[in-house]
Amino acid sequence: MKNSFSVAAMTSVFLRCLDPKCGTRYPVREVRSECACGNLLDVHYEWSDFDAAAAKQTWAFRALSRDPRDRSGVWRFREMIPFLPPDARVITLQEGNTPLLDAPRAADYAGLDFLAFKHQGFNPTGSFKDNGMTTGVSQAAALGKNVVACVSTGNTSASMAAYAARGGLRAVLFIPAGQIASAKLAQALEYGALTIQVEANFDVTWKLVFQLVEEMGLYLLNSVNPFRVEGQKTIMIELMEQLGWEPPDWIVLPAGNLGNSAAFGKGLREMQQLGLIARLPRLALIQAEGAAPLVRLLRRAAAEGRNPREIGLEPVESPQTLATAIRIGAPASWKKALRELEATRGVCETVSEQEIADAKAVIGLSGIGCEPASAATLAGIRKLIAQNVIGKSDRVVAVLTGNLLKDPSYTLSYHEGTLSLAREGPFDSAQGKQPPLVIEPRFGNRPIAVPPDPERIRRLLARRPSF
Ligand code: F0G
């Protein structure tokens, strides 16, 4: 018997170890962040009689419905994420439903004929984390958990705090003190989360908290939680729907803890498996130069002709980037990301601080705007085009992960010409500490102060004939 929308017959679902050699299965109601062998877990489905045409029609039809689940750009695709019991509460803020915006000016800057941005900054708390939090927090509630926790560079914490508040759960956040954008901290406080600032960077804080969660009875909602990944994979489903189920050549995204890279690849593979799309686009993951452990691993593996899994990820000890969202030296989901890079013939590249800053300003000049980490996409595309990895006429979609207003101090400093990165790098005895890396405001736009004098304003505008 097919369900009421005739999309699929009964689906079996379980947690499964990401390592095919292990493949241990656990029930979805079992609370665990890792397999007994230490690897991360996937939510795995066995769909039977999935009808791709009926699914597309059903999802399109639901876009007109007023049911809160249909209003969500995540739960609208619920046949792709069927892990909750049928009577479970769905905790939603009508996340997803984010626009796909063409951006000729940004395309021109990168050297592409066509470029579109899938802008996850249009989400309720301003980042793609909302897609994963609606599923993660709903699962926490279904498991009867009252307290959820995460370690975050800012967006995960803002999002988790909002969804926990929405669902009546308590939220505990661990954030690296002084290393997250102030707007993200402000969100977390406003949504009422218990906010603990640890005097350490993200990686040290993560190690510390990962050991403590179980003993403290906290339900961990970092992207190692496989139910978060399920929500984030719907970003790809919504994107394919917006593209008429015709995949682009490339999907480009910033890479930090690598949860999103894992989610996008899984979503794409499942859509191909179910006949929703005919082929897989290639993923391009972009890391900041000062926080690029995955790129470093892949380069080493290529140079030594070895499988990267054999080498293992070597953490970047003191990751540095002004794109604080992706300031991560030991990404938890690196093995999942590797699997998706292999499945999609993907690539991984780094970009400099100057390249990120300029790309961000160009995205702003397209009337779109984003936070610094998101701009790594455009900078990465430009670099990959220069290397002939991406072709000028390839169809490219870049995913902007966070809203422009997430990090106003970065934006103001850039336009005022004061943006710089204090380098905590190797100590040079001749020169002392390394000087800060100063970002040149190549697309800077300084505010101009004037007295309340009409003549001065007239003269000022006359000097700028382009206005
Ligand atoms: N872009 C933004 C705006 C982010 O906040 C993050 C991650 C990423 C990209 C990278 O995604 O970690 O899945 O590879 N932010 C996390 C946080 C780490 O705590 O908010 P990823």
mmCIF file of N, CA and C in Angstrom, residues 133-230:
data_model
loop_
_atom_site.group_PDB
_atom_site.id
_atom_site.type_symbol
_atom_site.label_atom_id
_atom_site.label_comp_id
_atom_site.label_asym_id
_atom_site.label_seq_id
_atom_site.Cartn_x
_atom_site.Cartn_y
_atom_site.Cartn_z
ATOM 1 N N MET A 133 18.163 22.381 11.541
ATOM 2 C CA MET A 133 17.685 22.463 12.928
ATOM 3 C C MET A 133 16.232 22.043 13.048
ATOM 4 N N THR A 134 15.425 22.308 12.032
ATOM 5 C CA THR A 134 14.031 21.872 12.132
ATOM 6 C C THR A 134 13.974 20.339 12.256
ATOM 7 N N THR A 135 14.838 19.648 11.524
ATOM 8 C CA THR A 135 14.836 18.183 11.611
ATOM 9 C C THR A 135 15.533 17.722 12.895
ATOM 10 N N GLY A 136 16.649 18.343 13.247
ATOM 11 C CA GLY A 136 17.403 17.936 14.443
ATOM 12 C C GLY A 136 16.598 18.151 15.715
ATOM 13 N N VAL A 137 15.989 19.318 15.839
ATOM 14 C CA VAL A 137 15.236 19.616 17.067
ATOM 15 C C VAL A 137 13.936 18.789 17.100
ATOM 16 N N SER A 138 13.326 18.547 15.956
ATOM 17 C CA SER A 138 12.125 17.692 15.938
ATOM 18 C C SER A 138 12.479 16.273 16.388
ATOM 19 N N GLN A 139 13.624 15.769 15.943
ATOM 20 C CA GLN A 139 14.058 14.437 16.382
ATOM 21 C C GLN A 139 14.340 14.432 17.888
ATOM 22 N N ALA A 140 14.992 15.507 18.387
ATOM 23 C CA ALA A 140 15.265 15.598 19.830
ATOM 24 C C ALA A 140 13.951 15.516 20.611
ATOM 25 N N ALA A 141 12.950 16.258 20.150
ATOM 26 C CA ALA A 141 11.654 16.251 20.840
ATOM 27 C C ALA A 141 11.008 14.863 20.747
ATOM 28 N N ALA A 142 11.118 14.228 19.576
ATOM 29 C CA ALA A 142 10.521 12.898 19.401
ATOM 30 C C ALA A 142 11.191 11.875 20.321
ATOM 31 N N LEU A 143 12.459 12.110 20.629
ATOM 32 C CA LEU A 143 13.180 11.197 21.523
ATOM 33 C C LEU A 143 12.937 11.534 22.998
ATOM 34 N N GLY A 144 12.154 12.580 23.230
ATOM 35 C CA GLY A 144 11.849 12.987 24.602
ATOM 36 C C GLY A 144 12.967 13.761 25.265
ATOM 37 N N LYS A 145 13.871 14.333 24.472
ATOM 38 C CA LYS A 145 14.982 15.111 25.045
ATOM 39 C C LYS A 145 14.500 16.517 25.402
ATOM 40 N N ASN A 146 14.973 17.013 26.540
ATOM 41 C CA ASN A 146 14.560 18.354 26.969
ATOM 42 C C ASN A 146 15.648 19.392 26.777
ATOM 43 N N VAL A 147 16.896 18.919 26.697
ATOM 44 C CA VAL A 147 18.012 19.871 26.603
ATOM 45 C C VAL A 147 18.866 19.535 25.388
ATOM 46 N N VAL A 148 19.079 20.517 24.536
ATOM 47 C CA VAL A 148 19.916 20.313 23.350
ATOM 48 C C VAL A 148 21.158 21.185 23.462
ATOM 49 N N ALA A 149 22.237 20.742 22.837
ATOM 50 C CA ALA A 149 23.504 21.466 22.975
ATOM 51 C C ALA A 149 24.263 21.476 21.660
ATOM 52 N N CYS A 150 25.123 22.466 21.498
ATOM 53 C CA CYS A 150 26.016 22.474 20.342
ATOM 54 C C CYS A 150 27.243 23.329 20.632
ATOM 55 N N VAL A 151 28.275 23.072 19.847
ATOM 56 C CA VAL A 151 29.465 23.923 19.825
ATOM 57 C C VAL A 151 29.378 24.643 18.491
ATOM 58 N N SER A 152 29.693 25.933 18.470
ATOM 59 C CA SER A 152 29.392 26.645 17.230
ATOM 60 C C SER A 152 30.288 27.833 16.961
ATOM 61 N N THR A 153 30.469 28.094 15.655
ATOM 62 C CA THR A 153 31.118 29.342 15.254
ATOM 63 C C THR A 153 30.063 30.450 15.079
ATOM 64 N N GLY A 154 28.845 30.189 15.511
ATOM 65 C CA GLY A 154 27.853 31.261 15.578
ATOM 66 C C GLY A 154 26.501 30.950 14.976
ATOM 67 N N ASN A 155 26.483 30.429 13.750
ATOM 68 C CA ASN A 155 25.186 30.226 13.101
ATOM 69 C C ASN A 155 24.426 29.022 13.651
ATOM 70 N N THR A 156 25.135 27.940 13.917
ATOM 71 C CA THR A 156 24.475 26.769 14.494
ATOM 72 C C THR A 156 23.838 27.159 15.824
ATOM 73 N N SER A 157 24.574 27.944 16.615
ATOM 74 C CA SER A 157 24.051 28.305 17.934
ATOM 75 C C SER A 157 22.823 29.208 17.805
ATOM 76 N N ALA A 158 22.857 30.173 16.899
ATOM 77 C CA ALA A 158 21.699 31.060 16.714
ATOM 78 C C ALA A 158 20.481 30.240 16.297
ATOM 79 N N SER A 159 20.707 29.320 15.370
ATOM 80 C CA SER A 159 19.606 28.528 14.839
ATOM 81 C C SER A 159 19.068 27.556 15.892
ATOM 82 N N MET A 160 19.980 26.864 16.564
ATOM 83 C CA MET A 160 19.528 25.899 17.567
ATOM 84 C C MET A 160 18.751 26.595 18.678
ATOM 85 N N ALA A 161 19.237 27.773 19.087
ATOM 86 C CA ALA A 161 18.554 28.518 20.146
ATOM 87 C C ALA A 161 17.121 28.842 19.722
ATOM 88 N N ALA A 162 16.948 29.252 18.468
ATOM 89 C CA ALA A 162 15.617 29.623 17.983
ATOM 90 C C ALA A 162 14.680 28.410 17.940
ATOM 91 N N TYR A 163 15.172 27.306 17.396
ATOM 92 C CA TYR A 163 14.303 26.123 17.254
ATOM 93 C C TYR A 163 14.007 25.482 18.607
ATOM 94 N N ALA A 164 14.972 25.536 19.520
ATOM 95 C CA ALA A 164 14.726 25.006 20.862
ATOM 96 C C ALA A 164 13.637 25.848 21.531
ATOM 97 N N ALA A 165 13.760 27.166 21.410
ATOM 98 C CA ALA A 165 12.759 28.058 22.006
ATOM 99 C C ALA A 165 11.386 27.775 21.399
ATOM 100 N N ARG A 166 11.370 27.606 20.103
ATOM 101 C CA ARG A 166 10.124 27.340 19.387
ATOM 102 C C ARG A 166 9.464 26.041 19.874
ATOM 103 N N GLY A 167 10.301 25.047 20.180
ATOM 104 C CA GLY A 167 9.778 23.733 20.572
ATOM 105 C C GLY A 167 9.646 23.557 22.074
ATOM 106 N N GLY A 168 10.025 24.576 22.851
ATOM 107 C CA GLY A 168 9.927 24.464 24.306
ATOM 108 C C GLY A 168 11.022 23.604 24.908
ATOM 109 N N LEU A 169 12.159 23.498 24.242
ATOM 110 C CA LEU A 169 13.309 22.764 24.784
ATOM 111 C C LEU A 169 14.330 23.778 25.304
ATOM 112 N N ARG A 170 15.208 23.320 26.190
ATOM 113 C CA ARG A 170 16.267 24.219 26.643
ATOM 114 C C ARG A 170 17.503 24.055 25.762
ATOM 115 N N ALA A 171 18.224 25.157 25.553
ATOM 116 C CA ALA A 171 19.397 25.123 24.670
ATOM 117 C C ALA A 171 20.641 25.524 25.443
ATOM 118 N N VAL A 172 21.709 24.764 25.277
ATOM 119 C CA VAL A 172 23.011 25.115 25.870
ATOM 120 C C VAL A 172 24.015 25.268 24.734
ATOM 121 N N LEU A 173 24.626 26.434 24.662
ATOM 122 C CA LEU A 173 25.565 26.716 23.573
ATOM 123 C C LEU A 173 26.975 26.862 24.110
ATOM 124 N N PHE A 174 27.918 26.302 23.398
ATOM 125 C CA PHE A 174 29.331 26.485 23.730
ATOM 126 C C PHE A 174 29.974 27.188 22.542
ATOM 127 N N ILE A 175 30.473 28.399 22.790
ATOM 128 C CA ILE A 175 31.054 29.137 21.671
ATOM 129 C C ILE A 175 32.469 29.599 22.018
ATOM 130 N N PRO A 176 33.345 29.639 21.020
ATOM 131 C CA PRO A 176 34.706 30.116 21.289
ATOM 132 C C PRO A 176 34.672 31.610 21.610
ATOM 133 N N ALA A 177 35.116 31.970 22.804
ATOM 134 C CA ALA A 177 34.986 33.357 23.281
ATOM 135 C C ALA A 177 35.665 34.335 22.335
ATOM 136 N N GLY A 178 34.938 35.370 21.944
ATOM 137 C CA GLY A 178 35.499 36.438 21.111
ATOM 138 C C GLY A 178 35.742 36.031 19.671
ATOM 139 N N GLN A 179 35.298 34.866 19.262
ATOM 140 C CA GLN A 179 35.603 34.407 17.895
ATOM 141 C C GLN A 179 34.350 34.184 17.051
ATOM 142 N N ILE A 180 33.217 34.716 17.502
ATOM 143 C CA ILE A 180 32.036 34.640 16.630
ATOM 144 C C ILE A 180 31.509 36.053 16.400
ATOM 145 N N ALA A 181 30.842 36.220 15.259
ATOM 146 C CA ALA A 181 30.317 37.550 14.921
ATOM 147 C C ALA A 181 29.267 37.951 15.951
ATOM 148 N N SER A 182 29.284 39.242 16.324
ATOM 149 C CA SER A 182 28.446 39.670 17.453
ATOM 150 C C SER A 182 26.950 39.517 17.164
ATOM 151 N N ALA A 183 26.536 39.646 15.913
ATOM 152 C CA ALA A 183 25.103 39.507 15.611
ATOM 153 C C ALA A 183 24.621 38.082 15.912
ATOM 154 N N LYS A 184 25.497 37.115 15.720
ATOM 155 C CA LYS A 184 25.121 35.711 15.977
ATOM 156 C C LYS A 184 24.983 35.471 17.481
ATOM 157 N N LEU A 185 25.887 36.067 18.235
ATOM 158 C CA LEU A 185 25.812 35.970 19.696
ATOM 159 C C LEU A 185 24.528 36.647 20.177
ATOM 160 N N ALA A 186 24.240 37.809 19.614
ATOM 161 C CA ALA A 186 23.030 38.547 20.007
ATOM 162 C C ALA A 186 21.779 37.693 19.761
ATOM 163 N N GLN A 187 21.749 36.986 18.632
ATOM 164 C CA GLN A 187 20.590 36.128 18.333
ATOM 165 C C GLN A 187 20.424 35.061 19.414
ATOM 166 N N ALA A 188 21.534 34.416 19.756
ATOM 167 C CA ALA A 188 21.472 33.324 20.733
ATOM 168 C C ALA A 188 20.925 33.824 22.071
ATOM 169 N N LEU A 189 21.374 35.008 22.476
ATOM 170 C CA LEU A 189 20.924 35.556 23.755
ATOM 171 C C LEU A 189 19.435 35.886 23.697
ATOM 172 N N GLU A 190 19.044 36.489 22.584
ATOM 173 C CA GLU A 190 17.639 36.887 22.431
ATOM 174 C C GLU A 190 16.705 35.672 22.452
ATOM 175 N N TYR A 191 17.158 34.551 21.878
ATOM 176 C CA TYR A 191 16.312 33.345 21.850
ATOM 177 C C TYR A 191 16.381 32.575 23.173
ATOM 178 N N GLY A 192 17.121 33.132 24.137
ATOM 179 C CA GLY A 192 17.058 32.600 25.497
ATOM 180 C C GLY A 192 17.948 31.408 25.788
ATOM 181 N N ALA A 193 18.975 31.170 24.971
ATOM 182 C CA ALA A 193 19.837 30.007 25.213
ATOM 183 C C ALA A 193 20.836 30.278 26.330
ATOM 184 N N LEU A 194 21.149 29.232 27.082
ATOM 185 C CA LEU A 194 22.250 29.323 28.043
ATOM 186 C C LEU A 194 23.525 29.337 27.212
ATOM 187 N N THR A 195 24.274 30.432 27.286
ATOM 188 C CA THR A 195 25.389 30.645 26.363
ATOM 189 C C THR A 195 26.709 30.639 27.120
ATOM 190 N N ILE A 196 27.535 29.664 26.820
ATOM 191 C CA ILE A 196 28.798 29.508 27.535
ATOM 192 C C ILE A 196 29.943 29.836 26.584
ATOM 193 N N GLN A 197 30.699 30.871 26.946
ATOM 194 C CA GLN A 197 31.820 31.282 26.101
ATOM 195 C C GLN A 197 33.082 30.622 26.628
ATOM 196 N N VAL A 198 33.644 29.723 25.852
ATOM 197 C CA VAL A 198 34.828 28.994 26.296
ATOM 198 C C VAL A 198 36.070 29.729 25.778
ATOM 199 N N GLU A 199 37.034 29.892 26.642
ATOM 200 C CA GLU A 199 38.229 30.635 26.228
ATOM 201 C C GLU A 199 39.165 29.737 25.439
ATOM 202 N N ALA A 200 38.756 29.401 24.263
ATOM 203 C CA ALA A 200 39.521 28.509 23.382
ATOM 204 C C ALA A 200 38.926 28.646 21.992
ATOM 205 N N ASN A 201 39.604 28.064 20.986
ATOM 206 C CA ASN A 201 39.027 28.133 19.645
ATOM 207 C C ASN A 201 37.964 27.034 19.469
ATOM 208 N N PHE A 202 37.346 26.974 18.284
ATOM 209 C CA PHE A 202 36.260 26.022 18.036
ATOM 210 C C PHE A 202 36.721 24.586 18.262
ATOM 211 N N ASP A 203 37.889 24.243 17.713
ATOM 212 C CA ASP A 203 38.330 22.839 17.748
ATOM 213 C C ASP A 203 38.576 22.350 19.179
ATOM 214 N N VAL A 204 39.192 23.204 19.996
ATOM 215 C CA VAL A 204 39.457 22.829 21.391
ATOM 216 C C VAL A 204 38.125 22.697 22.144
ATOM 217 N N THR A 205 37.224 23.643 21.885
ATOM 218 C CA THR A 205 35.915 23.616 22.544
ATOM 219 C C THR A 205 35.144 22.361 22.148
ATOM 220 N N TRP A 206 35.226 22.003 20.870
ATOM 221 C CA TRP A 206 34.520 20.835 20.358
ATOM 222 C C TRP A 206 34.999 19.561 21.063
ATOM 223 N N LYS A 207 36.304 19.401 21.153
ATOM 224 C CA LYS A 207 36.886 18.213 21.816
ATOM 225 C C LYS A 207 36.388 18.094 23.253
ATOM 226 N N LEU A 208 36.399 19.232 23.909
ATOM 227 C CA LEU A 208 35.992 19.294 25.309
ATOM 228 C C LEU A 208 34.522 18.885 25.469
ATOM 229 N N VAL A 209 33.662 19.483 24.659
ATOM 230 C CA VAL A 209 32.228 19.275 24.822
ATOM 231 C C VAL A 209 31.828 17.870 24.371
ATOM 232 N N PHE A 210 32.446 17.371 23.311
ATOM 233 C CA PHE A 210 32.087 16.048 22.784
ATOM 234 C C PHE A 210 32.258 14.980 23.868
ATOM 235 N N GLN A 211 33.276 15.187 24.728
ATOM 236 C CA GLN A 211 33.493 14.232 25.825
ATOM 237 C C GLN A 211 32.424 14.375 26.911
ATOM 238 N N LEU A 212 31.888 15.590 27.037
ATOM 239 C CA LEU A 212 31.015 15.866 28.183
ATOM 240 C C LEU A 212 29.525 15.640 27.942
ATOM 241 N N VAL A 213 29.117 15.660 26.655
ATOM 242 C CA VAL A 213 27.667 15.671 26.389
ATOM 243 C C VAL A 213 26.939 14.484 27.011
ATOM 244 N N GLU A 214 27.516 13.314 26.833
ATOM 245 C CA GLU A 214 26.820 12.121 27.304
ATOM 246 C C GLU A 214 26.642 12.167 28.820
ATOM 247 N N GLU A 215 27.766 12.447 29.487
ATOM 248 C CA GLU A 215 27.735 12.478 30.954
ATOM 249 C C GLU A 215 26.778 13.554 31.475
ATOM 250 N N MET A 216 26.615 14.649 30.708
ATOM 251 C CA MET A 216 25.726 15.720 31.172
ATOM 252 C C MET A 216 24.290 15.548 30.680
ATOM 253 N N GLY A 217 24.045 14.482 29.920
ATOM 254 C CA GLY A 217 22.685 14.214 29.447
ATOM 255 C C GLY A 217 22.194 15.214 28.406
ATOM 256 N N LEU A 218 23.138 15.777 27.643
ATOM 257 C CA LEU A 218 22.750 16.752 26.617
ATOM 258 C C LEU A 218 22.574 16.047 25.271
ATOM 259 N N TYR A 219 21.625 16.497 24.476
ATOM 260 C CA TYR A 219 21.444 15.948 23.132
ATOM 261 C C TYR A 219 22.194 16.852 22.154
ATOM 262 N N LEU A 220 23.208 16.296 21.517
ATOM 263 C CA LEU A 220 24.128 17.090 20.705
ATOM 264 C C LEU A 220 23.551 17.375 19.316
ATOM 265 N N LEU A 221 23.522 18.651 18.974
ATOM 266 C CA LEU A 221 22.946 19.034 17.673
ATOM 267 C C LEU A 221 23.952 19.686 16.731
ATOM 268 N N ASN A 222 25.203 19.314 16.856
ATOM 269 C CA ASN A 222 26.176 19.695 15.814
ATOM 270 C C ASN A 222 25.887 18.863 14.567
ATOM 271 N N SER A 223 26.599 19.166 13.469
ATOM 272 C CA SER A 223 26.260 18.450 12.222
ATOM 273 C C SER A 223 26.749 17.000 12.213
ATOM 274 N N VAL A 224 27.420 16.548 13.270
ATOM 275 C CA VAL A 224 27.669 15.103 13.400
ATOM 276 C C VAL A 224 26.356 14.384 13.691
ATOM 277 N N ASN A 225 25.345 15.128 14.117
ATOM 278 C CA ASN A 225 24.021 14.535 14.332
ATOM 279 C C ASN A 225 23.402 14.252 12.956
ATOM 280 N N PRO A 226 23.165 12.994 12.640
ATOM 281 C CA PRO A 226 22.742 12.673 11.269
ATOM 282 C C PRO A 226 21.366 13.235 10.903
ATOM 283 N N PHE A 227 20.562 13.574 11.893
ATOM 284 C CA PHE A 227 19.237 14.121 11.585
ATOM 285 C C PHE A 227 19.327 15.580 11.118
ATOM 286 N N ARG A 228 20.389 16.277 11.535
ATOM 287 C CA ARG A 228 20.645 17.616 11.001
ATOM 288 C C ARG A 228 20.962 17.531 9.509
ATOM 289 N N VAL A 229 21.790 16.570 9.175
ATOM 290 C CA VAL A 229 22.204 16.380 7.774
ATOM 291 C C VAL A 229 20.967 16.154 6.892
ATOM 292 N N GLU A 230 19.985 15.426 7.423
ATOM 293 C CA GLU A 230 18.764 15.148 6.647
ATOM 294 C C GLU A 230 18.046 16.433 6.249
#
